Short mmCIF file of C-alpha atoms in Angstrom, two decimals:
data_model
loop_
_atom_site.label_atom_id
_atom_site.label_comp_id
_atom_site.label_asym_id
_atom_site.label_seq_id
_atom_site.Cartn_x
_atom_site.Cartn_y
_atom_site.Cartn_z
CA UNK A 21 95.74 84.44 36.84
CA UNK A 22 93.47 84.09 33.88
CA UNK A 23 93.39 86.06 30.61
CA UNK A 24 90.70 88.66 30.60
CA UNK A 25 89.22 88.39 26.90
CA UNK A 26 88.83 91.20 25.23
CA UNK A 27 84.64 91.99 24.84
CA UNK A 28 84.21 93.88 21.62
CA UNK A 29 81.77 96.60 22.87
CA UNK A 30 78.64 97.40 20.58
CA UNK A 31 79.23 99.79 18.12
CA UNK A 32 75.25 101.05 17.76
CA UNK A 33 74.52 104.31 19.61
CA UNK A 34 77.98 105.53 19.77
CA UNK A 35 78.82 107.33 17.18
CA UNK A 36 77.98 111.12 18.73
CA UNK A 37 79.00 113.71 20.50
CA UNK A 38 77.48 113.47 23.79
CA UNK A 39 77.51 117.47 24.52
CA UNK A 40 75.89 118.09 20.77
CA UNK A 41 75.42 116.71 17.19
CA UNK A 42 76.43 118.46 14.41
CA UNK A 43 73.86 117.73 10.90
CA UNK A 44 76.76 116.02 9.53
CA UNK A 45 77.54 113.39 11.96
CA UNK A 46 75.65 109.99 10.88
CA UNK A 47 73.61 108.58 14.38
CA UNK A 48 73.63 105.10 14.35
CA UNK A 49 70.32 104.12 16.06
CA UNK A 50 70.06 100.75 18.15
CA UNK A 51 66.26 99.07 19.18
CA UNK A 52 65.79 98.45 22.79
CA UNK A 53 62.69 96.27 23.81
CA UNK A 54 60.52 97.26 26.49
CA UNK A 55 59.45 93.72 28.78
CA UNK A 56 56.17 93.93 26.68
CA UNK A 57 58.62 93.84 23.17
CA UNK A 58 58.00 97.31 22.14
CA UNK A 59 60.75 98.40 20.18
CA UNK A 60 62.06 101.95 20.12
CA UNK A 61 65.30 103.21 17.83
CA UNK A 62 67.17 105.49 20.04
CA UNK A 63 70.47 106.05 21.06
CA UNK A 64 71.46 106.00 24.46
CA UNK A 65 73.53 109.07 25.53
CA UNK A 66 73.49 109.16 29.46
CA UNK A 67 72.71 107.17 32.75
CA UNK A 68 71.95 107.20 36.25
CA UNK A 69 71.49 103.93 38.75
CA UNK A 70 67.75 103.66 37.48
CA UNK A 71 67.19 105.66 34.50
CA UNK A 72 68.94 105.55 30.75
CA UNK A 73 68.61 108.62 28.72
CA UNK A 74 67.72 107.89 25.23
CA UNK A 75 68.13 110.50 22.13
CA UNK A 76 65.23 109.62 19.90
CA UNK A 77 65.15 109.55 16.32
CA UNK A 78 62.59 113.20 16.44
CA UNK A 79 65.65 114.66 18.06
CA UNK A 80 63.89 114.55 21.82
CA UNK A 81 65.84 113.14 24.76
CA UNK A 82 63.68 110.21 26.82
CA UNK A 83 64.04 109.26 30.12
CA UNK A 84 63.24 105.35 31.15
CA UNK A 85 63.32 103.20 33.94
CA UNK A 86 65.99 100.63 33.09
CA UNK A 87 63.74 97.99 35.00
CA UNK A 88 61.47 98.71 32.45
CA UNK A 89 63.73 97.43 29.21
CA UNK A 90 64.31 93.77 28.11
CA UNK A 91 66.89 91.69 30.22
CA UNK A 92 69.32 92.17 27.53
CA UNK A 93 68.60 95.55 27.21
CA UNK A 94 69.36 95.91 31.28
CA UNK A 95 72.60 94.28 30.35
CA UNK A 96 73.15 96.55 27.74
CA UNK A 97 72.44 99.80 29.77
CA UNK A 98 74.42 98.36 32.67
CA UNK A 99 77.89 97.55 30.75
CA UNK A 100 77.41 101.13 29.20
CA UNK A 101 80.35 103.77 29.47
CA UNK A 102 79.92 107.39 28.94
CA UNK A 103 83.78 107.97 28.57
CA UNK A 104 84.60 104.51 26.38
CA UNK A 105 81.70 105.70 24.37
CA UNK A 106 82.96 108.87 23.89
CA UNK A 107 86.84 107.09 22.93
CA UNK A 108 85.10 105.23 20.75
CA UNK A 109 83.55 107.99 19.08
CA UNK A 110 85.83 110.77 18.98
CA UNK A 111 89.06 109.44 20.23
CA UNK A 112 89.46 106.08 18.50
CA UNK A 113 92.06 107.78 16.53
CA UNK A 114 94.91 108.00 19.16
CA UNK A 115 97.64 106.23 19.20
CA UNK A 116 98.90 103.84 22.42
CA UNK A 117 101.09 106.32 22.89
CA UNK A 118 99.58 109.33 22.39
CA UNK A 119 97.15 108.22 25.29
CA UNK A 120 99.80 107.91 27.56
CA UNK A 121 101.56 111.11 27.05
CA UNK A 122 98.10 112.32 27.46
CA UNK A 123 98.29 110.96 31.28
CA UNK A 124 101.61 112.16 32.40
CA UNK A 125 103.55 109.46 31.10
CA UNK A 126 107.07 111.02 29.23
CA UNK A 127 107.74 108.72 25.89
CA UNK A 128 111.36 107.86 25.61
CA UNK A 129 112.55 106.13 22.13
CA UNK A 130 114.23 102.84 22.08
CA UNK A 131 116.11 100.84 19.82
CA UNK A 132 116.13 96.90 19.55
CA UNK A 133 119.14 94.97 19.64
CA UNK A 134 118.15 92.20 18.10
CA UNK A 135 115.05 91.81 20.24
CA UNK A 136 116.16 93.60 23.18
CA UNK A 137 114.71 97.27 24.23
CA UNK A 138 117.85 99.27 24.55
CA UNK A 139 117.38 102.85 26.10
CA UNK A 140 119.61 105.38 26.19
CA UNK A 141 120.52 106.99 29.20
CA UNK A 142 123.14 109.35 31.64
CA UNK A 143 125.42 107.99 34.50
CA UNK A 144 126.77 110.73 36.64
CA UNK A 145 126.24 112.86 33.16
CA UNK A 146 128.03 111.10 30.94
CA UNK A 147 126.45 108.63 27.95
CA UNK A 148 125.20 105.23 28.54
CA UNK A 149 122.74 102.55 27.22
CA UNK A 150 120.77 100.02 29.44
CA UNK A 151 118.82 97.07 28.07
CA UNK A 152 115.51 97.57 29.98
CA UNK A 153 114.95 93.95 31.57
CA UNK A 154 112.20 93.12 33.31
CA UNK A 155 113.55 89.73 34.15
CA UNK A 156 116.06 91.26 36.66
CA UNK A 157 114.83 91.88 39.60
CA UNK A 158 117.22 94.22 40.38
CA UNK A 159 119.31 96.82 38.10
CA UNK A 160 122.63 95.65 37.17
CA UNK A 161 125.70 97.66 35.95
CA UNK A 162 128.74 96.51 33.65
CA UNK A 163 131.71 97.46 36.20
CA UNK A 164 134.06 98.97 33.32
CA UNK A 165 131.10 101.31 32.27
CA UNK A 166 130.47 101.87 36.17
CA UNK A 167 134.23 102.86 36.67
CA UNK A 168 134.27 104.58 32.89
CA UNK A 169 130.80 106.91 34.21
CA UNK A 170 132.74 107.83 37.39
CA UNK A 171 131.16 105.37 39.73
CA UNK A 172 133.50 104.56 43.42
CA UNK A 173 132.95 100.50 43.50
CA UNK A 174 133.08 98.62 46.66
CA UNK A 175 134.64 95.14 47.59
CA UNK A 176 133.58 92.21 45.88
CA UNK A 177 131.89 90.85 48.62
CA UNK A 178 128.04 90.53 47.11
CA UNK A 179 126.80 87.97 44.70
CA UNK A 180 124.01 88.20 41.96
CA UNK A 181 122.38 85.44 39.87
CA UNK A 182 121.80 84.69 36.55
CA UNK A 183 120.70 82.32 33.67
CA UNK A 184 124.35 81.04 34.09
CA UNK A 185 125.09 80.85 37.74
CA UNK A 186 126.32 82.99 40.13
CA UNK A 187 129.13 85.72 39.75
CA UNK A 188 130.53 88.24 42.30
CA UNK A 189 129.49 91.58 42.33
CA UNK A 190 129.94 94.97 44.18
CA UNK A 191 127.85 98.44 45.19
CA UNK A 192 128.00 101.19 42.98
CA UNK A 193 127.97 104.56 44.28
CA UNK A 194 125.91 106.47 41.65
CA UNK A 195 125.54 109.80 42.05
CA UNK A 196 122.40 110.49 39.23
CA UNK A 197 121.19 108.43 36.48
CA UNK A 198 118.75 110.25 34.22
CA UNK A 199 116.33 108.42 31.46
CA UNK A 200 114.54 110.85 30.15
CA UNK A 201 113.24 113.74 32.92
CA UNK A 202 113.63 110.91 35.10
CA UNK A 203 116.70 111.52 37.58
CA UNK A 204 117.53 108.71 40.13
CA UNK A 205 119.93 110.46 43.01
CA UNK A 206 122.37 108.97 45.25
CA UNK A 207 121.67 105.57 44.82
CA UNK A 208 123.78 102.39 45.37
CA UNK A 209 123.39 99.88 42.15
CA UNK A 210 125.06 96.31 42.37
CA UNK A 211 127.86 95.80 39.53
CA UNK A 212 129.64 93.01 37.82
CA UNK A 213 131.56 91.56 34.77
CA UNK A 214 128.56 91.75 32.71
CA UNK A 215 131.78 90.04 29.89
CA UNK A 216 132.60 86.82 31.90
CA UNK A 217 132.80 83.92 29.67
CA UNK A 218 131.83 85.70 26.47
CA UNK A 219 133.61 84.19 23.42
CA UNK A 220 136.70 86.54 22.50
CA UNK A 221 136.61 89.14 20.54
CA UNK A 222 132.67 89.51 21.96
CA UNK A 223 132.38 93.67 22.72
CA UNK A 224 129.55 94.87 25.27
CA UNK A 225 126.59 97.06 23.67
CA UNK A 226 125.36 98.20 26.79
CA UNK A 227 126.32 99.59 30.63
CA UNK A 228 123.75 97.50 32.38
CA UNK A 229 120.34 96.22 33.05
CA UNK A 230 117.87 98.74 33.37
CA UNK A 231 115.82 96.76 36.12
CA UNK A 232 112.64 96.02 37.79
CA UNK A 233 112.39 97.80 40.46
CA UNK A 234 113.17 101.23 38.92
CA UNK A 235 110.70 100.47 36.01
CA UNK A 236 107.97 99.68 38.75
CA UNK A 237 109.39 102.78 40.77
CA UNK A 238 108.54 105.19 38.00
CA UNK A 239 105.06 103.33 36.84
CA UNK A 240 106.42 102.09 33.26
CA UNK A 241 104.75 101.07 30.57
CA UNK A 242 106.47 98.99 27.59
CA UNK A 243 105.38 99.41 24.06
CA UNK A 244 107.08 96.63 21.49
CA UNK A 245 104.98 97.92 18.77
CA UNK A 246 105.55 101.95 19.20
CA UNK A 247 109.31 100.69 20.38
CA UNK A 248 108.94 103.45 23.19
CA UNK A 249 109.15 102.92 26.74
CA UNK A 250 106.73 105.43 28.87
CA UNK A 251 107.91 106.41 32.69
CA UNK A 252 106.55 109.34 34.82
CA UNK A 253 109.36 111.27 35.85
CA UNK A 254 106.67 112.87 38.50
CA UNK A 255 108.01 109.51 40.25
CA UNK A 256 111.63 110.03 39.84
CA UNK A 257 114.18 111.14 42.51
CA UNK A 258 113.97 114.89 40.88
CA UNK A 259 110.12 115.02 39.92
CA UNK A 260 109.13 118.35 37.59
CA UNK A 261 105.82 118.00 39.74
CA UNK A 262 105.74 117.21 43.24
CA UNK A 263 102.35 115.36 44.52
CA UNK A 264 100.31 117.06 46.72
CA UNK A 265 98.90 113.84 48.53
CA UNK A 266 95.62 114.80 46.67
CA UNK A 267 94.42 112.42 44.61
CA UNK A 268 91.81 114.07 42.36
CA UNK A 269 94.29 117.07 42.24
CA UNK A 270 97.34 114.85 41.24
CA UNK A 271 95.15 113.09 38.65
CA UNK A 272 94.97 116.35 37.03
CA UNK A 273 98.06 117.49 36.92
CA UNK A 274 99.36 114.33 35.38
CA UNK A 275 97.08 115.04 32.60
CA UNK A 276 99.44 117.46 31.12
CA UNK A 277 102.60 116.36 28.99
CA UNK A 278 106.18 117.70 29.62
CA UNK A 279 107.85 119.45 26.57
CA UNK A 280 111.45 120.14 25.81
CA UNK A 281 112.55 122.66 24.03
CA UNK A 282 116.03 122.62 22.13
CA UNK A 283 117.86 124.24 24.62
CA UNK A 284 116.46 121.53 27.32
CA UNK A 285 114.32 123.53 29.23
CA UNK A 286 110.99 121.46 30.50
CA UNK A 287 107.70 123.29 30.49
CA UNK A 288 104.33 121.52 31.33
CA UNK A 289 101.11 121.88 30.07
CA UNK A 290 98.33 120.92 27.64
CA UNK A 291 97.82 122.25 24.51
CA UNK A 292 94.51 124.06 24.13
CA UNK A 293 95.65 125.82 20.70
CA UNK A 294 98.07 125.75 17.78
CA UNK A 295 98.61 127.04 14.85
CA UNK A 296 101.06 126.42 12.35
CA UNK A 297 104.05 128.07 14.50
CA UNK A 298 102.91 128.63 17.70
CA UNK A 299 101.64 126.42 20.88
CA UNK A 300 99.23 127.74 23.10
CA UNK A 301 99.64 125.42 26.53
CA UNK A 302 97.88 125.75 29.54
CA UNK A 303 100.16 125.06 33.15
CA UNK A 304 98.70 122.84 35.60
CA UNK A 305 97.92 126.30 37.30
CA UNK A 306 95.78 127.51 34.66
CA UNK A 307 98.00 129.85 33.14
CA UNK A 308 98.35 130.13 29.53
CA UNK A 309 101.44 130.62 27.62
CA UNK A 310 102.80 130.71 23.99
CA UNK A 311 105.48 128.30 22.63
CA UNK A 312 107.47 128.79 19.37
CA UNK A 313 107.27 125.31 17.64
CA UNK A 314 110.71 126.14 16.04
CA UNK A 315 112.05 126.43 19.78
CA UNK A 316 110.76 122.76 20.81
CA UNK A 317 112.73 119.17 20.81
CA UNK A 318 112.77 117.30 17.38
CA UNK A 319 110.15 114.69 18.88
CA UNK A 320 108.40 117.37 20.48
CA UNK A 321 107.56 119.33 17.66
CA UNK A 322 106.98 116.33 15.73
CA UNK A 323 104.28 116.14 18.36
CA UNK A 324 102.96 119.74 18.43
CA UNK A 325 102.34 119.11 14.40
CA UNK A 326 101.00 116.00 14.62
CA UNK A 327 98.19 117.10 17.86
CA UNK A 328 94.74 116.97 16.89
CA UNK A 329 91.66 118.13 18.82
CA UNK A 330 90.81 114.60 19.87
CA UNK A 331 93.70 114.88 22.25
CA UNK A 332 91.72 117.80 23.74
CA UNK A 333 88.92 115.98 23.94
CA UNK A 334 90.21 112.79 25.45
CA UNK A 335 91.21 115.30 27.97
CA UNK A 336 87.77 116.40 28.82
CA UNK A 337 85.62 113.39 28.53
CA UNK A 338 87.79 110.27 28.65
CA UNK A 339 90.53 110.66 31.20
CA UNK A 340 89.17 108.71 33.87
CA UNK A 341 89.45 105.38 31.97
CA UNK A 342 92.54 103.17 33.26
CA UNK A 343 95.28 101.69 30.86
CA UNK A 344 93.55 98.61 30.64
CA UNK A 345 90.25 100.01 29.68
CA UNK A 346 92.16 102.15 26.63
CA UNK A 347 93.69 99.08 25.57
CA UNK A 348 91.16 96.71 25.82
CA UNK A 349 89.01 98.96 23.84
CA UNK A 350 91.85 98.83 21.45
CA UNK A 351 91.45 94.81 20.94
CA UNK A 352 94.58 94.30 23.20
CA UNK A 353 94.05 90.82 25.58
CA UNK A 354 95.07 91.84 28.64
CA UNK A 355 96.51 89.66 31.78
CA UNK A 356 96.79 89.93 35.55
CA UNK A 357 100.15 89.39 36.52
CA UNK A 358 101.25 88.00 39.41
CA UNK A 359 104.25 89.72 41.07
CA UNK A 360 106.67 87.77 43.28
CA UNK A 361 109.34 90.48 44.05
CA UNK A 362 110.47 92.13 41.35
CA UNK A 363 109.27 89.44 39.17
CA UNK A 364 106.48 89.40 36.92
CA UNK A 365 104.91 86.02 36.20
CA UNK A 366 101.46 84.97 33.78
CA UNK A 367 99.87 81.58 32.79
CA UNK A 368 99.98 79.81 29.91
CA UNK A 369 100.28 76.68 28.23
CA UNK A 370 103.27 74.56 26.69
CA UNK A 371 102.49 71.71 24.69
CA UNK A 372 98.69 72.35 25.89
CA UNK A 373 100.40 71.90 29.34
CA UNK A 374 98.65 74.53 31.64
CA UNK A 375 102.30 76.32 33.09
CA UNK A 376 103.37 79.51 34.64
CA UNK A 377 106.07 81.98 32.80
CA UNK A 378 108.08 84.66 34.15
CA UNK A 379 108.10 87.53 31.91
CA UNK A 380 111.67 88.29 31.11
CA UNK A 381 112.62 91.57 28.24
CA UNK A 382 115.80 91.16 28.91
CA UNK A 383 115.67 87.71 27.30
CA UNK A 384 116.52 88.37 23.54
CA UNK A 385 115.23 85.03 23.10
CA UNK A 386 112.93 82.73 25.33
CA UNK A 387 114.42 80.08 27.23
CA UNK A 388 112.86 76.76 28.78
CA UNK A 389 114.18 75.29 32.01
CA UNK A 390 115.84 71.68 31.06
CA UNK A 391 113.32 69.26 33.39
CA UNK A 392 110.36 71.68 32.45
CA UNK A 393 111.33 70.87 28.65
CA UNK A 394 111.20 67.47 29.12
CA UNK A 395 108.37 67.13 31.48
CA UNK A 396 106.06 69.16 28.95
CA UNK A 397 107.09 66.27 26.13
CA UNK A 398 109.21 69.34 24.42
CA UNK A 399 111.50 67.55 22.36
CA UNK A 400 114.64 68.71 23.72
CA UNK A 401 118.53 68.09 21.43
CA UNK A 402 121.44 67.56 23.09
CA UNK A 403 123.26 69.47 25.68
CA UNK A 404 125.87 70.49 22.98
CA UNK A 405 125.25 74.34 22.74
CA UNK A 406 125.92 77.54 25.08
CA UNK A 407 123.78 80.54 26.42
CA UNK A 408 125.15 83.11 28.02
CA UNK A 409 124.12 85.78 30.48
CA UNK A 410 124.71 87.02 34.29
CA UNK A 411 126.90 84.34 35.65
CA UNK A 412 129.05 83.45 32.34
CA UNK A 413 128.15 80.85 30.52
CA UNK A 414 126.15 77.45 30.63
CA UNK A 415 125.70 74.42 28.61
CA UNK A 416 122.15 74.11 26.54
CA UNK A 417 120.03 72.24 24.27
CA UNK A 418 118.07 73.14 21.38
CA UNK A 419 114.52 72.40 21.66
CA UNK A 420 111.59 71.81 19.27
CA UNK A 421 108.39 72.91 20.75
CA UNK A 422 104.79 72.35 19.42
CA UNK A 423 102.87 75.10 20.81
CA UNK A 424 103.00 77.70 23.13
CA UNK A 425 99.86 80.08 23.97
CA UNK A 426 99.01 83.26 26.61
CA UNK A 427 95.39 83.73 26.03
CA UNK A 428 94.47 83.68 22.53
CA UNK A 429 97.87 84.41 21.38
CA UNK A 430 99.67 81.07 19.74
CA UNK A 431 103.33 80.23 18.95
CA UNK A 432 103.94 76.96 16.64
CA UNK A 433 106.53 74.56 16.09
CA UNK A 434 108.96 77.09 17.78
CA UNK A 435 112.75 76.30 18.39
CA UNK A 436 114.44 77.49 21.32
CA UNK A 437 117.07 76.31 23.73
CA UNK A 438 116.94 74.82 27.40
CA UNK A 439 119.21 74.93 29.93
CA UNK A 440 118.63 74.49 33.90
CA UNK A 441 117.55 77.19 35.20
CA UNK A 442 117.46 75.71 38.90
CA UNK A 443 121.05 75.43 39.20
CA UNK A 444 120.57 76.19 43.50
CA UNK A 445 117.76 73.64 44.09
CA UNK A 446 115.27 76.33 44.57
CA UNK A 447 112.70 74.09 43.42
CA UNK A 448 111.39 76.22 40.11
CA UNK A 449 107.31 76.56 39.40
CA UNK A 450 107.67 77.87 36.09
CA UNK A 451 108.42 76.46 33.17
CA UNK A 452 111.01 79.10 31.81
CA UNK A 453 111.34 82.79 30.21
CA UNK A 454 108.89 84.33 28.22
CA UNK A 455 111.38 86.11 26.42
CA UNK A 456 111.24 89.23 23.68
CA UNK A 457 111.32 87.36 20.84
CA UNK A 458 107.55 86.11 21.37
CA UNK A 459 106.85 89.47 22.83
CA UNK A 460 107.97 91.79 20.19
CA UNK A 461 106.08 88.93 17.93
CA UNK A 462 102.42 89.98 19.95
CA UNK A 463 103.01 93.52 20.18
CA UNK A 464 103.13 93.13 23.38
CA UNK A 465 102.59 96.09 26.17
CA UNK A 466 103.73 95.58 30.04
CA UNK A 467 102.51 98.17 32.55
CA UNK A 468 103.57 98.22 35.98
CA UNK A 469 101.02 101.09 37.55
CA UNK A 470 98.11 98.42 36.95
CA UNK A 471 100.56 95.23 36.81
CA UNK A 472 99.08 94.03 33.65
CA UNK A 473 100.44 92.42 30.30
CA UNK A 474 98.49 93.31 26.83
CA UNK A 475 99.02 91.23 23.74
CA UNK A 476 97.79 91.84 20.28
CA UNK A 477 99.12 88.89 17.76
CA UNK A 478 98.85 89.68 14.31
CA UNK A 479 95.91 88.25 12.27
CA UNK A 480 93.87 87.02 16.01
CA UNK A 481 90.89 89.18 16.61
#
């Protein structure tokens, strides 16, 4: 599992539109060598297995053998994109999120507590807020908020595990729990005294753990920077669009974005026109139809007004690229993960220690297991504090630790606590959580379609 460093592509003989060029756009030419060292300015617009297609600076488009350029011309040619050119061009201006409303993907606000994503949400239709925790493998619910929503519990006769031991816990019956468009149905959700050992007069800001396996369920992506957290209620228990089993055809439908109106009614489509009061969306049918922007959600008005024609043309040119191609274009690092379960893990360092940390949201702060600490020369206090989490309570230590680095991301002279984490003899291989305090820190984004982690730290190219 090693970092994938981000290549900054070459700028020269992208800045055009590859259909046509207007008199006002500025070409930027780049010189290829032929193997003889002939130099030519051109700008290289297309590609096939053997030839490139160069636009010359007379305005005449020239086919060549690619065998026939310089080696690091070949290269060049070979590591070319049409669509990442074309981002780069024309669609450099979209936001993260933007691109992945643009794919399907429904954008659901969130608010940090502290440093932990908390999403709103509806058990059995009434209110309720989840912290969304990629660090539990499973979701978890609060059992007065599952009794308060209408939940039937059953005996205590199941146990779940946490930074702080083990507690007892029971199933859930939940009828439908909605984030967003997405609606889970009938499921069974384990619950327990999310309050046990919390210091009196401590009150509960949330119902639960939003969990792993219903983020990876609906392919979510999280956004610290944008504080949104993107899900595809296509995947959901009550989809708006059923897949076909077609995979170009499902491609395309995800392409357009759902939109609320005020009343909640859901439409689908892509805009292909607007003016200053009226939508003009296309349905993944092909129908057209007119949308009042006065009729439309807060957020999705805010969106209507803000569209711009290089969503349009992301559409057409630039749809195939992945996730991590957008973001890597955007300077993002990006990581493999490796998934054991549920859990999400990536490599590192501590103390210039090569290590392995499980990537935990839920964490408002990271945590270090106790013999890790020590074995990694962390300079660990003593065992005179508290942290609490699933299971209660459990003594801690504050720590002082030198570095910490994923990729080119760097954390210095960083203090946080450590308690053991290994409390059943499981035999840990990683060194602790990677917790939202670092993450938030990086801007960091976590998809689970492509199971890849993005980081962008402030002031690292």
């Amino acid at each position: 599992m090693k970092p994938i460093k981000y290549m900054t592509m070459l700028m020269l003989g992208m800045g055009l539109s590859i259909s046509s060029l207007s008199a006002k756009e500025v070409i930027e030419y780049r010189d290829f060598k032929n193997a003889a060292g002939k130099v030519i300015k051109a700008v290289l617009v297309d590609k096939t297995d053997t030839k490139a297609v160069f636009l010359m600076q007379n305005g005449r488009r020239s086919r060549v053998d690619i065998s026939a350029l310089s080696a690091e011309d070949q290269e060049y040619v070979k590591g070319w994109n049409k669509a990442k050119a074309y981002f780069l061009s024309k669609c450099r201006s979209l936001s993260v999120g933007a691109l992945l409303t643009l794919r399907g993907y429904e954008a659901i606000p969130v608010k940090l507590d502290g440093n932990s994503i908390m999403v709103e949400a509806k058990i059995n239709g009434k209110p309720a807020r989840f912290v969304v925790d990629t660090g539990a493998g499973t979701s978890l619910f609060h059992t007065g908020s599952a009794t308060r929503t209408g939940c039937e519990l059953g005996p205590f006769e199941h146990k779940v595990y946490g930074v702080s031991g083990e507690v007892p816990a029971a199933l859930a019956q939940v009828d439908t729990l909605q984030i967003g468009e997405s609606v889970f149905k009938d499921r069974q959700i384990m619950a327990t005294d999310l309050m046990k050992d919390m210091p009196k007069g401590a009150k509960r800001k949330d119902d639960g753990l939003f969990g792993a396996e219903m983020l990876s369920e609906l392919d979510a992506v999280i956004s610290y920077q944008e504080r949104k957290l993107f899900l595809r209620p296509d995947k959901s228990d009550s989809a708006k669009v059923k897949t076909t089993g077609d995979e170009q055809a499902d491609a395309d439908a995800l392409t357009f974005r759902i939109f609320k109106s005020k009343s909640g009614k859901t439409y689908r489509g892509t805009i292909v026109k607007r003016t200053a009061t009226v939508l003009t969306l296309k349905s993944p049918s092909g129908k057209k139809f007119q949308l009042p922007i006065t009729q439309l959600s807060p957020e999705d008005a805010e969106y209507a007004k803000s569209w711009t024609p290089e969503g349009a043309l992301f559409l057409q040119h630039c749809r195939s690229l992945t996730i991590q191609e957008l973001l890597e274009l955007r300077a993002y690092q990006s990581f493999k993960y490796e998934r054991r379960g549920n859990h999400i893990f990536v490599d590192g360092t501590l103390n210039e220690n090569k290590v392995t940390w499980m990537i935990d949201t839920g964490a408002d702060s990271s945590l270090l297991h106790l013999d890790a600490a020590k074995k990694n020369n962390v300079e660990v206090g003593p065992m005179d504090q508290k942290v609490y989490g699933v299971g209660g309570e459990a003594p801690a230590a504050g720590c002082t630790v030198e570095s910490v680095t994923l990729g080119t991301a760097v954390f210095k002279k960083r203090r946080v606590m450590a308690t053991d984490l290994d409390r059943f003899d499981q035999g840990l291989d990683y060194v602790g959580l990677f917790g939202a305090d670092f993450m938030r820190e990086c801007n960091a984004v976590i998809t689970y379609r492509e199971q890849r982690m993005f980081m962008k730290q402030e002031g690292v190219k």
